Amino acid sequence: MRLTDKGVLIVLSGPSGVGKGTVRAKVFEESHHRLEYSVSMTTRKPRVGEENGKDYFFVTHDEFKARIKEGRFLEYAEFVGNFYGTPLDYVQERLEAGMDVMLEIEVEGALQVKKVMPDACFIFVAPPSMEELHHRIVNRGTEDPARVEGRMKKAEVEIGLAHEYDYIVMNDTVDNAKNRIMAIIDAQHSRSERVLEGYGKKVLGLGE
Amino acid sequence: MRLTDKGVLIVLSGPSGVGKGTVRAKVFEESHHRLEYSVSMTTRKPRVGEENGKDYFFVTHDEFKARIKEGRFLEYAEFVGNFYGTPLDYVQERLEAGMDVMLEIEVEGALQVKKVMPDACFIFVAPPSMEELHHRIVNRGTEDPARVEGRMKKAEVEIGLAHEYDYIVMNDTVDNAKNRIMAIIDAQHSRSERVLEGYGKKVLGLGE
């Protein structure tokens, strides 16, 4: 028996290099939750093997801009000439259907979401230390030294915004971070505001 | 690695008959947490087999009243001529030592604790339905019909105060309730206010 009818919106964010994509994949691998990943919308062209509606919703620039005007994004950003965004209607439909929906987005996008849906659950994935973050960025081997420093500076700014989030989850190991996130999602379903809306109202006759 | 230095105070409460004692025992049976049960203080005489400091701290009426005057209770109540209370200094000492401390107390006591320590985590254990609560009270077989009705009336009043709690946990099965409570306790350790005080400040250099 579920205590709440509507799903929880979970916004997973954190500095790039912290490993939030890996943690997110682990959560979905082991999740017994009714949890869905929110598919983003983009104007960039599909890469080989990418499927529309699975990897991204692929749309034209005109379609994307029309959606912006109509206020149909929870958040969006432009990145090297292309737009990326979270379709609001899709997320709302899934939440209403009782599914928990997880977004994995940049810090800037997360703060946009907070303005629109302050009741969502905001989780910041943090490195165990700044040294370890540096280590992880270097070890990817895809960045030259100048870009590593640029990413570290950006990470420092983003970590400085961690207080805007409801939870801070340290990614010391992927399993630890996954366990922390799963506990947070479970706990959301027992939050009294939510329970009072569903089971509290219907079964216990509260808040009427 | 723990994200916070100080333990979390968890206040477990709910109407009598809901089975909170059983749920609490289950949590302690399976807990991998650094979780301790707070031993209450009482003026009543020890029963056969009860140990001082384990079942209760047994004190005289004079000692209890002196402690009340000194503000050394987190909450207390009088019940059929005896006092029962939660010693504040004991709880604080354990929290400072990094242990999570759980109180299992009546609704009235929980609301007293909320005034003193609003940052504690307040969990209300609720029945799956009022019919089921009635069923559980009757099935104990210890109450005559008039007292059953009295307890149901009291339970209705207490359930009406559930919105004062942070979480409402339905005790449909002991295992479900236990799992919900354990997720809530885990999640508390990732709450950003807490993380920023410990790991955030020391490791990430935040909030200085």
PDB file of N, CA, C and O in Angstrom, chain A residues 9 15 43 60 78 99-100 111 135 147 164 173 182 199:
ATOM      1  N   LEU A   9       9.379  14.156  -7.257  1.00  0.00           N
ATOM      2  CA  LEU A   9      10.379  14.601  -8.226  1.00  0.00           C
ATOM      3  C   LEU A   9      11.730  14.696  -7.523  1.00  0.00           C
ATOM      4  O   LEU A   9      11.872  15.410  -6.528  1.00  0.00           O
ATOM      5  N   PRO A  15      28.754  18.748  -9.086  1.00  0.00           N
ATOM      6  CA  PRO A  15      29.776  19.207 -10.030  1.00  0.00           C
ATOM      7  C   PRO A  15      30.119  18.126 -11.055  1.00  0.00           C
ATOM      8  O   PRO A  15      30.008  16.946 -10.759  1.00  0.00           O
ATOM      9  N   THR A  43      18.030  19.886 -29.147  1.00  0.00           N
ATOM     10  CA  THR A  43      18.039  20.248 -30.572  1.00  0.00           C
ATOM     11  C   THR A  43      19.223  19.618 -31.300  1.00  0.00           C
ATOM     12  O   THR A  43      19.335  19.757 -32.505  1.00  0.00           O
ATOM     13  N   THR A  60      13.500  20.114 -33.365  1.00  0.00           N
ATOM     14  CA  THR A  60      14.171  21.191 -34.102  1.00  0.00           C
ATOM     15  C   THR A  60      14.320  22.419 -33.200  1.00  0.00           C
ATOM     16  O   THR A  60      13.671  22.521 -32.151  1.00  0.00           O
ATOM     17  N   GLU A  78      21.450  26.428 -23.025  1.00  0.00           N
ATOM     18  CA  GLU A  78      22.080  26.324 -24.329  1.00  0.00           C
ATOM     19  C   GLU A  78      23.523  25.914 -24.106  1.00  0.00           C
ATOM     20  O   GLU A  78      24.168  26.372 -23.165  1.00  0.00           O
ATOM     21  N   MET A  99       4.413   7.882 -10.475  1.00  0.00           N
ATOM     22  CA  MET A  99       5.807   7.478 -10.598  1.00  0.00           C
ATOM     23  C   MET A  99       6.724   8.524  -9.960  1.00  0.00           C
ATOM     24  O   MET A  99       6.454   9.729 -10.057  1.00  0.00           O
ATOM     25  N   ASP A 100       7.805   8.047  -9.326  1.00  0.00           N
ATOM     26  CA  ASP A 100       8.864   8.971  -8.919  1.00  0.00           C
ATOM     27  C   ASP A 100       9.707   9.258 -10.155  1.00  0.00           C
ATOM     28  O   ASP A 100      10.020   8.340 -10.911  1.00  0.00           O
ATOM     29  N   LEU A 111      18.768  24.714  -9.936  1.00  0.00           N
ATOM     30  CA  LEU A 111      18.270  25.914  -9.268  1.00  0.00           C
ATOM     31  C   LEU A 111      17.080  26.515 -10.023  1.00  0.00           C
ATOM     32  O   LEU A 111      16.184  27.101  -9.413  1.00  0.00           O
ATOM     33  N   HIS A 135      41.480  14.326  -8.743  1.00  0.00           N
ATOM     34  CA  HIS A 135      41.954  13.011  -9.152  1.00  0.00           C
ATOM     35  C   HIS A 135      41.006  12.373 -10.181  1.00  0.00           C
ATOM     36  O   HIS A 135      41.428  11.841 -11.198  1.00  0.00           O
ATOM     37  N   ARG A 147      42.141  22.727 -18.868  1.00  0.00           N
ATOM     38  CA  ARG A 147      40.708  22.466 -18.720  1.00  0.00           C
ATOM     39  C   ARG A 147      40.397  21.812 -17.380  1.00  0.00           C
ATOM     40  O   ARG A 147      39.329  22.017 -16.822  1.00  0.00           O
ATOM     41  N   GLU A 164      21.788  25.051  -1.127  1.00  0.00           N
ATOM     42  CA  GLU A 164      20.479  25.225  -1.765  1.00  0.00           C
ATOM     43  C   GLU A 164      19.710  23.904  -1.867  1.00  0.00           C
ATOM     44  O   GLU A 164      18.530  23.888  -2.190  1.00  0.00           O
ATOM     45  N   THR A 173      31.942   5.985  -2.307  1.00  0.00           N
ATOM     46  CA  THR A 173      31.864   4.832  -3.204  1.00  0.00           C
ATOM     47  C   THR A 173      30.481   4.885  -3.858  1.00  0.00           C
ATOM     48  O   THR A 173      29.540   5.435  -3.279  1.00  0.00           O
ATOM     49  N   MET A 182      18.816   6.067  -2.173  1.00  0.00           N
ATOM     50  CA  MET A 182      17.614   5.230  -2.060  1.00  0.00           C
ATOM     51  C   MET A 182      16.901   5.460  -0.724  1.00  0.00           C
ATOM     52  O   MET A 182      15.660   5.478  -0.674  1.00  0.00           O
ATOM     53  N   TYR A 199      -3.040   9.205   2.043  1.00  0.00           N
ATOM     54  CA  TYR A 199      -3.563   8.272   3.045  1.00  0.00           C
ATOM     55  C   TYR A 199      -4.160   8.985   4.260  1.00  0.00           C
ATOM     56  O   TYR A 199      -5.221   8.583   4.777  1.00  0.00           O
TER      57      TYR A 199
END
